[in-house]
PDB file of C-alpha atoms in Angstrom:
ATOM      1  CA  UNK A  87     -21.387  -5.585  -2.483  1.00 71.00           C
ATOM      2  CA  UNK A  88     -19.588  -8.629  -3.965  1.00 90.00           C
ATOM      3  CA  UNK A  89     -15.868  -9.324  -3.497  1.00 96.00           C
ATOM      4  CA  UNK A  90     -14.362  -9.315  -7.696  1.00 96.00           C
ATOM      5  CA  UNK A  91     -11.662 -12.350  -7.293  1.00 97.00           C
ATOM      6  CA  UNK A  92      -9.548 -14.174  -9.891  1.00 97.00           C
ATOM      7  CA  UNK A  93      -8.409 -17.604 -10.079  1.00 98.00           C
ATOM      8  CA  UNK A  94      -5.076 -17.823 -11.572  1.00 97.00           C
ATOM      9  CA  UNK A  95      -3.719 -21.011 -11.983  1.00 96.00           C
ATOM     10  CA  UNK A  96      -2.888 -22.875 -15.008  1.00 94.00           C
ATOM     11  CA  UNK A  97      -4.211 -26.677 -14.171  1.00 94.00           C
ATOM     12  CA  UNK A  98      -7.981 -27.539 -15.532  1.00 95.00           C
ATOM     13  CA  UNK A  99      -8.846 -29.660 -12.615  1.00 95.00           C
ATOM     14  CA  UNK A 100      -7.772 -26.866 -10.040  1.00 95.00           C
ATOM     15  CA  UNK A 101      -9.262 -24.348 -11.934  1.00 96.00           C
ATOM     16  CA  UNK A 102     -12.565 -26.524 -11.839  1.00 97.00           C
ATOM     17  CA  UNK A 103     -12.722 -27.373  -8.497  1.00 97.00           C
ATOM     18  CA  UNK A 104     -12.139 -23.244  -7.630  1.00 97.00           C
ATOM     19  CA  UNK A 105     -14.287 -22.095  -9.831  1.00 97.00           C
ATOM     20  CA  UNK A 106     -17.322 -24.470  -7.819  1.00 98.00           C
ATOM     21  CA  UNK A 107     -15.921 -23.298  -4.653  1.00 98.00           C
ATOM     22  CA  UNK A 108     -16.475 -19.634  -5.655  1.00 97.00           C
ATOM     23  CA  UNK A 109     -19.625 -19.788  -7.126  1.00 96.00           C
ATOM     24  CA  UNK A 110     -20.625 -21.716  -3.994  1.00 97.00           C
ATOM     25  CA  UNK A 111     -19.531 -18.338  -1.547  1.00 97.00           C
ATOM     26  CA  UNK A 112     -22.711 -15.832  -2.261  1.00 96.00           C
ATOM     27  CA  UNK A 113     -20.329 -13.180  -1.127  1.00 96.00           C
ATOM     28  CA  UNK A 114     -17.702 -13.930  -4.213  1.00 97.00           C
ATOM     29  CA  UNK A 115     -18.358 -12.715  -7.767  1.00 97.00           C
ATOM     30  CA  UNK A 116     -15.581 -14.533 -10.522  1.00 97.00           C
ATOM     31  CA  UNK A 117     -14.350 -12.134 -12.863  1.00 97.00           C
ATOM     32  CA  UNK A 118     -12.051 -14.241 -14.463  1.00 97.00           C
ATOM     33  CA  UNK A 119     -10.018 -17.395 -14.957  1.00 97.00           C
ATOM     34  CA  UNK A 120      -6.574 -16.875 -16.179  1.00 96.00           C
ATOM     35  CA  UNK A 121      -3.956 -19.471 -16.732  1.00 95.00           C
ATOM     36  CA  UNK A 122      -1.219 -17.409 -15.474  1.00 93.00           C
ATOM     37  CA  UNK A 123       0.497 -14.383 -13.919  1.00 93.00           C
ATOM     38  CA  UNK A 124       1.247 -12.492 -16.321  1.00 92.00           C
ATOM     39  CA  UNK A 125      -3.069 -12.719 -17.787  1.00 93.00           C
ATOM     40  CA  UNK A 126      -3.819 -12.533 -14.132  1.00 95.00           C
ATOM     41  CA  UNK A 127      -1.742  -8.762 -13.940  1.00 92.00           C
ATOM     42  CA  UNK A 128      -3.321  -7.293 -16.842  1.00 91.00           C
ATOM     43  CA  UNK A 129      -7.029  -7.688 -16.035  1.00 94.00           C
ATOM     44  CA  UNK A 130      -5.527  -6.582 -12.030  1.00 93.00           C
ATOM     45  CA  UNK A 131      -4.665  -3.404 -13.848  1.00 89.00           C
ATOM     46  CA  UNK A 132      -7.718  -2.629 -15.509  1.00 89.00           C
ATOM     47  CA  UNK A 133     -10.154  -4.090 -12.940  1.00 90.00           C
ATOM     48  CA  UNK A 134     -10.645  -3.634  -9.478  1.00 91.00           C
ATOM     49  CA  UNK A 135     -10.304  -6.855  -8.002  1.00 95.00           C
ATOM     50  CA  UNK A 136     -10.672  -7.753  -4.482  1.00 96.00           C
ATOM     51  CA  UNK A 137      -9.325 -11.106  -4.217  1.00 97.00           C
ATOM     52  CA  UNK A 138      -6.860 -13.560  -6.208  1.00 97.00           C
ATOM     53  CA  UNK A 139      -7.165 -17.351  -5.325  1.00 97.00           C
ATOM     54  CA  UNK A 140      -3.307 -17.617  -6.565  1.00 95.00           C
ATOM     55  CA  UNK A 141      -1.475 -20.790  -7.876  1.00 94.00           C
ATOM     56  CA  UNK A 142       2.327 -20.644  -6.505  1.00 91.00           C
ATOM     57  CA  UNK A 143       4.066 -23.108  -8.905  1.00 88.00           C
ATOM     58  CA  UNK A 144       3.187 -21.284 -12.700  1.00 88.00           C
ATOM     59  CA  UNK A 145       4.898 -21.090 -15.838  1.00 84.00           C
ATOM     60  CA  UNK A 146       6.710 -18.114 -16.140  1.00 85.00           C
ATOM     61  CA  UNK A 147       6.089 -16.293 -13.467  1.00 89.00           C
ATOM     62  CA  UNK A 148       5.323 -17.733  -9.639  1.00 88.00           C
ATOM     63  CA  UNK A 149       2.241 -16.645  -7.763  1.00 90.00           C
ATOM     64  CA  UNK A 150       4.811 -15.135  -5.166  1.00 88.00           C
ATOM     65  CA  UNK A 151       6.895 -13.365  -7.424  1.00 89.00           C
ATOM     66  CA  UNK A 152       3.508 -12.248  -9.358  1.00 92.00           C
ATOM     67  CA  UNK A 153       1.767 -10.173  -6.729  1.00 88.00           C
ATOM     68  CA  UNK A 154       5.514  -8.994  -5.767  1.00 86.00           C
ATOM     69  CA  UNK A 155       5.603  -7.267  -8.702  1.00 87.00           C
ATOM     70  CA  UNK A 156       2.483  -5.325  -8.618  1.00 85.00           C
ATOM     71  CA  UNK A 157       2.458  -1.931  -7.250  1.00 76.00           C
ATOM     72  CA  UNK A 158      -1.268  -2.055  -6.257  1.00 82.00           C
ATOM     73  CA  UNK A 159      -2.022  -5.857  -4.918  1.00 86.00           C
ATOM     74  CA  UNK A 160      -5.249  -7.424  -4.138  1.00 93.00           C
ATOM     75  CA  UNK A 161      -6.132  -9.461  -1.130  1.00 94.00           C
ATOM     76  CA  UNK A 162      -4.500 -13.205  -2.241  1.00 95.00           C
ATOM     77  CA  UNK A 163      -5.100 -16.416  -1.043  1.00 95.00           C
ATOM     78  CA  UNK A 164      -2.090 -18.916  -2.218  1.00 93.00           C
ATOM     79  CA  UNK A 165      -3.140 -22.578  -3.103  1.00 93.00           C
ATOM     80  CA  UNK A 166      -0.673 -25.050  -3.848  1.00 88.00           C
ATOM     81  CA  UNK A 167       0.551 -29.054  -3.599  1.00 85.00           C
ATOM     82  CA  UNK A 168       3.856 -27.812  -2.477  1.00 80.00           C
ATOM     83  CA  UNK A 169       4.196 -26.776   1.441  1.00 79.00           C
ATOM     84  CA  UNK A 170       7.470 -26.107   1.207  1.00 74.00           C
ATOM     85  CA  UNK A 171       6.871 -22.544   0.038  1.00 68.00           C
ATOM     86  CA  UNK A 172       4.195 -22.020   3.057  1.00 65.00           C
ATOM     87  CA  UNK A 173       6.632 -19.632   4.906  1.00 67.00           C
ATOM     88  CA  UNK A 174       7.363 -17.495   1.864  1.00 68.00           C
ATOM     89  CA  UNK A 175       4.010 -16.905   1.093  1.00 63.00           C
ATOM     90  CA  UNK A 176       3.163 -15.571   4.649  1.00 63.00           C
ATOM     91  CA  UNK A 177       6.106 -12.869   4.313  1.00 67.00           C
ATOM     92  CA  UNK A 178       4.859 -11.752   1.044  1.00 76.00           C
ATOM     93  CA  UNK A 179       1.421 -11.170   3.730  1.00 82.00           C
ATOM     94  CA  UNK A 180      -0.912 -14.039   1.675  1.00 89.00           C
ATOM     95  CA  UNK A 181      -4.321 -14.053   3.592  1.00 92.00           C
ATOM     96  CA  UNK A 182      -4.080 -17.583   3.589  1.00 92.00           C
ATOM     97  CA  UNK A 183      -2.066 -20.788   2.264  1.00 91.00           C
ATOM     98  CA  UNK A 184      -4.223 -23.899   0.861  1.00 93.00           C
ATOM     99  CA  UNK A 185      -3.019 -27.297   0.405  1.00 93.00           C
ATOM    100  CA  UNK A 186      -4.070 -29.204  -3.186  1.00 92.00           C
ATOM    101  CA  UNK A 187      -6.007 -30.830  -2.445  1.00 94.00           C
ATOM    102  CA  UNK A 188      -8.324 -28.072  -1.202  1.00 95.00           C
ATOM    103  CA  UNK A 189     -11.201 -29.438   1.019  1.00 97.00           C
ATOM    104  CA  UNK A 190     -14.441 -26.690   0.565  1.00 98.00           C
ATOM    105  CA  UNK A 191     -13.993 -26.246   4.593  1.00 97.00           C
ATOM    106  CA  UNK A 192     -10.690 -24.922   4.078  1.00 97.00           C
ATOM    107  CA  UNK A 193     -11.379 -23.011   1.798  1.00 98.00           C
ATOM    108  CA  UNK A 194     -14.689 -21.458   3.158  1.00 97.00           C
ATOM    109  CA  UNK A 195     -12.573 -20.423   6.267  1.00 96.00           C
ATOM    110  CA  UNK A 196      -9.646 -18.657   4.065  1.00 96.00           C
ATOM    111  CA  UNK A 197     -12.400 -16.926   2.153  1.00 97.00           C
ATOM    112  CA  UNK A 198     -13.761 -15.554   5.929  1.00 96.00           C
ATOM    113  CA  UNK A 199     -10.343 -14.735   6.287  1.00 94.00           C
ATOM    114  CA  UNK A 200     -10.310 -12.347   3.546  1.00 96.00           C
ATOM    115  CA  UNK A 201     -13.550 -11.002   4.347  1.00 95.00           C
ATOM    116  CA  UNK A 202     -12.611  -9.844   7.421  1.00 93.00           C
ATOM    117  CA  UNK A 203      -9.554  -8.024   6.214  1.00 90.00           C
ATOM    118  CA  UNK A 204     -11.671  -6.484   3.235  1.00 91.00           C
ATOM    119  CA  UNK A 205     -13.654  -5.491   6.147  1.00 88.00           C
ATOM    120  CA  UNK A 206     -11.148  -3.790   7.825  1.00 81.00           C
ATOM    121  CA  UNK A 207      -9.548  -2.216   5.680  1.00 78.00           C
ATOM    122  CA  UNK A 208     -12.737  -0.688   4.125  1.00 78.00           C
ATOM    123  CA  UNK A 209     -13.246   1.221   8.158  1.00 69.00           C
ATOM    124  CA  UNK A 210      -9.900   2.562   8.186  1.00 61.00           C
ATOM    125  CA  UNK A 211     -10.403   3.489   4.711  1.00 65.00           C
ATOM    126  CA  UNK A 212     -13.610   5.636   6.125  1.00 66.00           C
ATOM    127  CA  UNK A 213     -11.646   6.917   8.963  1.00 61.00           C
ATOM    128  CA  UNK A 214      -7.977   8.021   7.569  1.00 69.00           C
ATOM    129  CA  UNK A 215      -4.561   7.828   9.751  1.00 74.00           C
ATOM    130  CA  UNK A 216      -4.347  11.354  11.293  1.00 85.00           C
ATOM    131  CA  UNK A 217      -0.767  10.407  12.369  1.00 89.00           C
ATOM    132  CA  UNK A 218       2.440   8.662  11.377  1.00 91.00           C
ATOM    133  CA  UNK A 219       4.687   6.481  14.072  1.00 90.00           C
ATOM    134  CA  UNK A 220       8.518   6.734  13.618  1.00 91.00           C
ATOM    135  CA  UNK A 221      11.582   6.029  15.368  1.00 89.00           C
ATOM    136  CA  UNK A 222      14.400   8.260  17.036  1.00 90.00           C
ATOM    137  CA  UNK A 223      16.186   8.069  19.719  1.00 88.00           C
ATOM    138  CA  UNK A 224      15.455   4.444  20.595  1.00 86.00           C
ATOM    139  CA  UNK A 225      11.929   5.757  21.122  1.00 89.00           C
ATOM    140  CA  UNK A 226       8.795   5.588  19.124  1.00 91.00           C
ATOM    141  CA  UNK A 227       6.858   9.158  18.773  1.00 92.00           C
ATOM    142  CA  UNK A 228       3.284   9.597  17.543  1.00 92.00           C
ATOM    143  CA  UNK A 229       3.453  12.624  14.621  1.00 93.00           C
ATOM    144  CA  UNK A 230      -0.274  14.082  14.211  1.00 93.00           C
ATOM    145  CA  UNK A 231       0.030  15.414  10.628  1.00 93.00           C
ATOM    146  CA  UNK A 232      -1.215  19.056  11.708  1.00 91.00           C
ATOM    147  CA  UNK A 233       1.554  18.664  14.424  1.00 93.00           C
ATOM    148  CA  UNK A 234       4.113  18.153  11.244  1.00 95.00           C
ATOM    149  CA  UNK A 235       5.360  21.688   8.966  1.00 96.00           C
ATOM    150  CA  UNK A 236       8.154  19.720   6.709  1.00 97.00           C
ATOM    151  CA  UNK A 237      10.612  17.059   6.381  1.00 96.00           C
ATOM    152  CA  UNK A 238      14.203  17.654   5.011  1.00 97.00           C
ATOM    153  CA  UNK A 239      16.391  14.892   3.536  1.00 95.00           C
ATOM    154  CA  UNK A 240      19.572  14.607   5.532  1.00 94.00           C
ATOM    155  CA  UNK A 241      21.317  11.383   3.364  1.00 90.00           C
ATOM    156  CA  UNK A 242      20.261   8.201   4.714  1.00 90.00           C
ATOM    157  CA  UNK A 243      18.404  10.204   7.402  1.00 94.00           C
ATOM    158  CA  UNK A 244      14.736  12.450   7.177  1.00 96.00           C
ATOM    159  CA  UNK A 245      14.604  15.591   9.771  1.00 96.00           C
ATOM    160  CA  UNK A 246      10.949  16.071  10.987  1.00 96.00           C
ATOM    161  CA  UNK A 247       9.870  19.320  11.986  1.00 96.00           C
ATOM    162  CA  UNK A 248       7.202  20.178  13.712  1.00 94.00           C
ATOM    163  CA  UNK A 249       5.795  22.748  15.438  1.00 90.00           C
ATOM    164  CA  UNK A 250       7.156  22.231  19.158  1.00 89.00           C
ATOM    165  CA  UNK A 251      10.395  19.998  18.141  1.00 92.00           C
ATOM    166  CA  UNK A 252      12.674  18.237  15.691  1.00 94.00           C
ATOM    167  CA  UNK A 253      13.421  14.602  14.991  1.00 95.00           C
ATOM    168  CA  UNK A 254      16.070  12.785  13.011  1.00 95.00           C
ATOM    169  CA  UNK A 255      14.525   9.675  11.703  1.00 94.00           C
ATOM    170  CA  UNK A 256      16.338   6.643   9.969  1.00 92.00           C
ATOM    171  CA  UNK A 257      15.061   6.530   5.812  1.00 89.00           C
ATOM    172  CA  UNK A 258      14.317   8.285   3.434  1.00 89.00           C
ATOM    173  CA  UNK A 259      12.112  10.926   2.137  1.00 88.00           C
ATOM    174  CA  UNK A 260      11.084   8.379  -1.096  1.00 84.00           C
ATOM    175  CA  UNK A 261      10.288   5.810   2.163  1.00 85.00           C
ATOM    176  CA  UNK A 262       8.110   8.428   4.317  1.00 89.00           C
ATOM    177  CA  UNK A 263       5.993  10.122   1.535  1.00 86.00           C
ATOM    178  CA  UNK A 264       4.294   6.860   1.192  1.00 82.00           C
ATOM    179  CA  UNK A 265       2.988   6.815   4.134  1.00 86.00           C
ATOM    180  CA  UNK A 266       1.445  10.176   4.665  1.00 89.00           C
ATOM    181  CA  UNK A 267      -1.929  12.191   2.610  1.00 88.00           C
ATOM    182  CA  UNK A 268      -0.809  12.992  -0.437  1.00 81.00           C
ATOM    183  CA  UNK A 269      -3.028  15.673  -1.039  1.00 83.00           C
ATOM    184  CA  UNK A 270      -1.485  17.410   2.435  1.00 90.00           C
ATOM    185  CA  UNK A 271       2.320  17.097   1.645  1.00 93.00           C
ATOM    186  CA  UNK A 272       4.116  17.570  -1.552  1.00 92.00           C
ATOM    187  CA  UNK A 273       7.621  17.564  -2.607  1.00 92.00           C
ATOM    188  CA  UNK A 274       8.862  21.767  -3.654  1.00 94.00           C
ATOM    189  CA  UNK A 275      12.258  20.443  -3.958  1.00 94.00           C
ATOM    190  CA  UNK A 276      14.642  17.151  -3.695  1.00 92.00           C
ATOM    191  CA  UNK A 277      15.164  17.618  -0.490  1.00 95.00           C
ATOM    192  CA  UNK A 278      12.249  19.059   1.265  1.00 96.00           C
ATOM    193  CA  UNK A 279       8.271  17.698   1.580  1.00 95.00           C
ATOM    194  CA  UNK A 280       6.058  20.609   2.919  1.00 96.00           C
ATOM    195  CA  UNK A 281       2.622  20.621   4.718  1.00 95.00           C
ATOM    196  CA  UNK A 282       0.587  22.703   2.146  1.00 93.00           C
ATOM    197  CA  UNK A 283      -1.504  23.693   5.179  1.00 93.00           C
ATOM    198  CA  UNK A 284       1.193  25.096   7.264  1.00 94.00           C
ATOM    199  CA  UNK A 285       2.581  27.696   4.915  1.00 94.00           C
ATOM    200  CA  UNK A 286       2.476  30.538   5.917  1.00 94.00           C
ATOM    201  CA  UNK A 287       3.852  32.661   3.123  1.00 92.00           C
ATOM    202  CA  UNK A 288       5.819  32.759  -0.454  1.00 92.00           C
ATOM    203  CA  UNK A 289       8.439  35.432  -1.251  1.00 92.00           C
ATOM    204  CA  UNK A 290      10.192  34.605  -4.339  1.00 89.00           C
ATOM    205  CA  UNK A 291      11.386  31.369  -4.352  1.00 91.00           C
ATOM    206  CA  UNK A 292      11.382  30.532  -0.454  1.00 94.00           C
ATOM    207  CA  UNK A 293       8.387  29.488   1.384  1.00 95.00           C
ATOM    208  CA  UNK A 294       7.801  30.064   5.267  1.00 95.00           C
ATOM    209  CA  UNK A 295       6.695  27.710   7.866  1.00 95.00           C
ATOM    210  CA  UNK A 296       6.897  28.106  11.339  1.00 91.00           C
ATOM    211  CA  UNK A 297       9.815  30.064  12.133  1.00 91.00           C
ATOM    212  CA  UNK A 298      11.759  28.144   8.808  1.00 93.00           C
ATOM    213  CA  UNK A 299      11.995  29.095   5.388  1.00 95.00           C
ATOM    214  CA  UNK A 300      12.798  26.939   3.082  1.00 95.00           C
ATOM    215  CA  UNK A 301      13.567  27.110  -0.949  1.00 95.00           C
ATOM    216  CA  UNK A 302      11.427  25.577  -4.124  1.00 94.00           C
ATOM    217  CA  UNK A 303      13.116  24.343  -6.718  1.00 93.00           C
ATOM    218  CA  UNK A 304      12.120  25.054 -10.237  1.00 90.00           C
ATOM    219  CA  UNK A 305      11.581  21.523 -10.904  1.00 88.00           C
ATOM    220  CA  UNK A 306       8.307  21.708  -8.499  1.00 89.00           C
ATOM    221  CA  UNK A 307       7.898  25.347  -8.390  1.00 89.00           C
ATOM    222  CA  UNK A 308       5.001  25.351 -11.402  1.00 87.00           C
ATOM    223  CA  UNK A 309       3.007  22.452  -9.362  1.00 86.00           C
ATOM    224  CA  UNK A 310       3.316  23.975  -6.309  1.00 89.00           C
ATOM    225  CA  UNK A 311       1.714  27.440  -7.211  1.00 87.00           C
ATOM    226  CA  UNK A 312      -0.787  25.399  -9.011  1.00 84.00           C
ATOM    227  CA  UNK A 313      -1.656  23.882  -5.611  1.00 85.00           C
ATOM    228  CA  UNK A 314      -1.632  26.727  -3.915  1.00 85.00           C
ATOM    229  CA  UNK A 315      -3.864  28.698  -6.272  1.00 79.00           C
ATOM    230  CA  UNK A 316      -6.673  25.699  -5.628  1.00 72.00           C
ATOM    231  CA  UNK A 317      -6.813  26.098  -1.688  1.00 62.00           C
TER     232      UNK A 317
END
């Protein structure tokens, strides 16, 4: 299957020598050519692009502070005459950072680059996370997700419960969601996130896990029965 990339960058010549450079990479299909960022983020939301070959120094809005701003962001390769900005674009986690002018070798290895990562990403994609590593106690713990019956926001803290312990982890419940199935935990109130597979039962408006029962709040109590109904 071909990698969808975009070349955004708003000087002819660049765009030129890119667009020869892409079409020269069997593995690369162009979608598109846009001048800027703010183009660029509007065919990002409506297509699903692999790969941006992404011009630092635009009008308007930067390369960096582009793909900062988008809440799903492609695979980006930054090219630009200015190497100044080299260590900024590797904390923003750019695949790779070309120098204008862009020799075809370089470029040819950056594209392997992404490749690789597309690669990657598309195996752990086919075999899901069945865990979630956090830190208490000075100590990093592996949580299997069956292992895991709730979390409870505590302030700037998130109590994990699980079936043979508790932990009190630094963040917040906003923070952790992210990172685990969504279809296997959901928020029933503001302050709790419940394994849909560990409840045991409902009885009015608390629900029972393990030996803890805990309350839903009318704010998620409609979506929650709604979930329940479906397993």
């Amino acid at each position: 299957m071909a990698v969808k990339c975009l070349i955004v960058d708003d000087e002819p010549l660049a765009q030129d020598v890119l667009k020869d450079y892409v079409e020269s990479c069997p593995e690369l299909e162009l979608v598109m050519i846009c001048n800027d960022a703010l183009e660029a983020g509007d065919i990002v939301r409506k297509e699903n692009i692999d790969l941006l070959f992404l011009d630092i120094n635009m009008p308007r809005l930067t390369g960096i502070n582009f793909v900062k701003s988008l809440s799903h962001t492609p695979l980006f390769i930054l090219i630009t005459a200015y190497p100044e900005f080299a260590i900024e674009g590797f904390e923003v986690e750019a695949v790779d950072y070309l120098l204008k002018p862009v020799p075809f070798e370089r470029f040819r290895k950056a594209v392997n680059r992404a490749l690789e990562r597309l690669e990657n990403r598309q195996i752990s994609e086919q075999t899901p996370i069945q865990h979630i590593l956090v830190k208490a106690d000075k100590k990093n713990y592996r949580i299997e997700f069956n292992n895991l019956l709730f979390l409870e926001a505590m302030g700037d803290y998130v109590r994990f419960y699980m079936e043979d312990k508790k932990l009190m982890v630094h963040g917040t419940l906003k923070e952790i969601v992210q990172k685990l199935p969504e279809k296997q935990f959901i928020r029933i109130h503001k302050s709790f996130i419940v394994n849909i597979s560990k409840v045991n039962y409902i009885e009015g408006n608390m629900v029972k896990l393990g030996n803890e029962k805990i309350p839903v709040s009318l704010t998620y109590r409609e979506e929650f029965f709604k979930i329940m109904n479906n397993k």
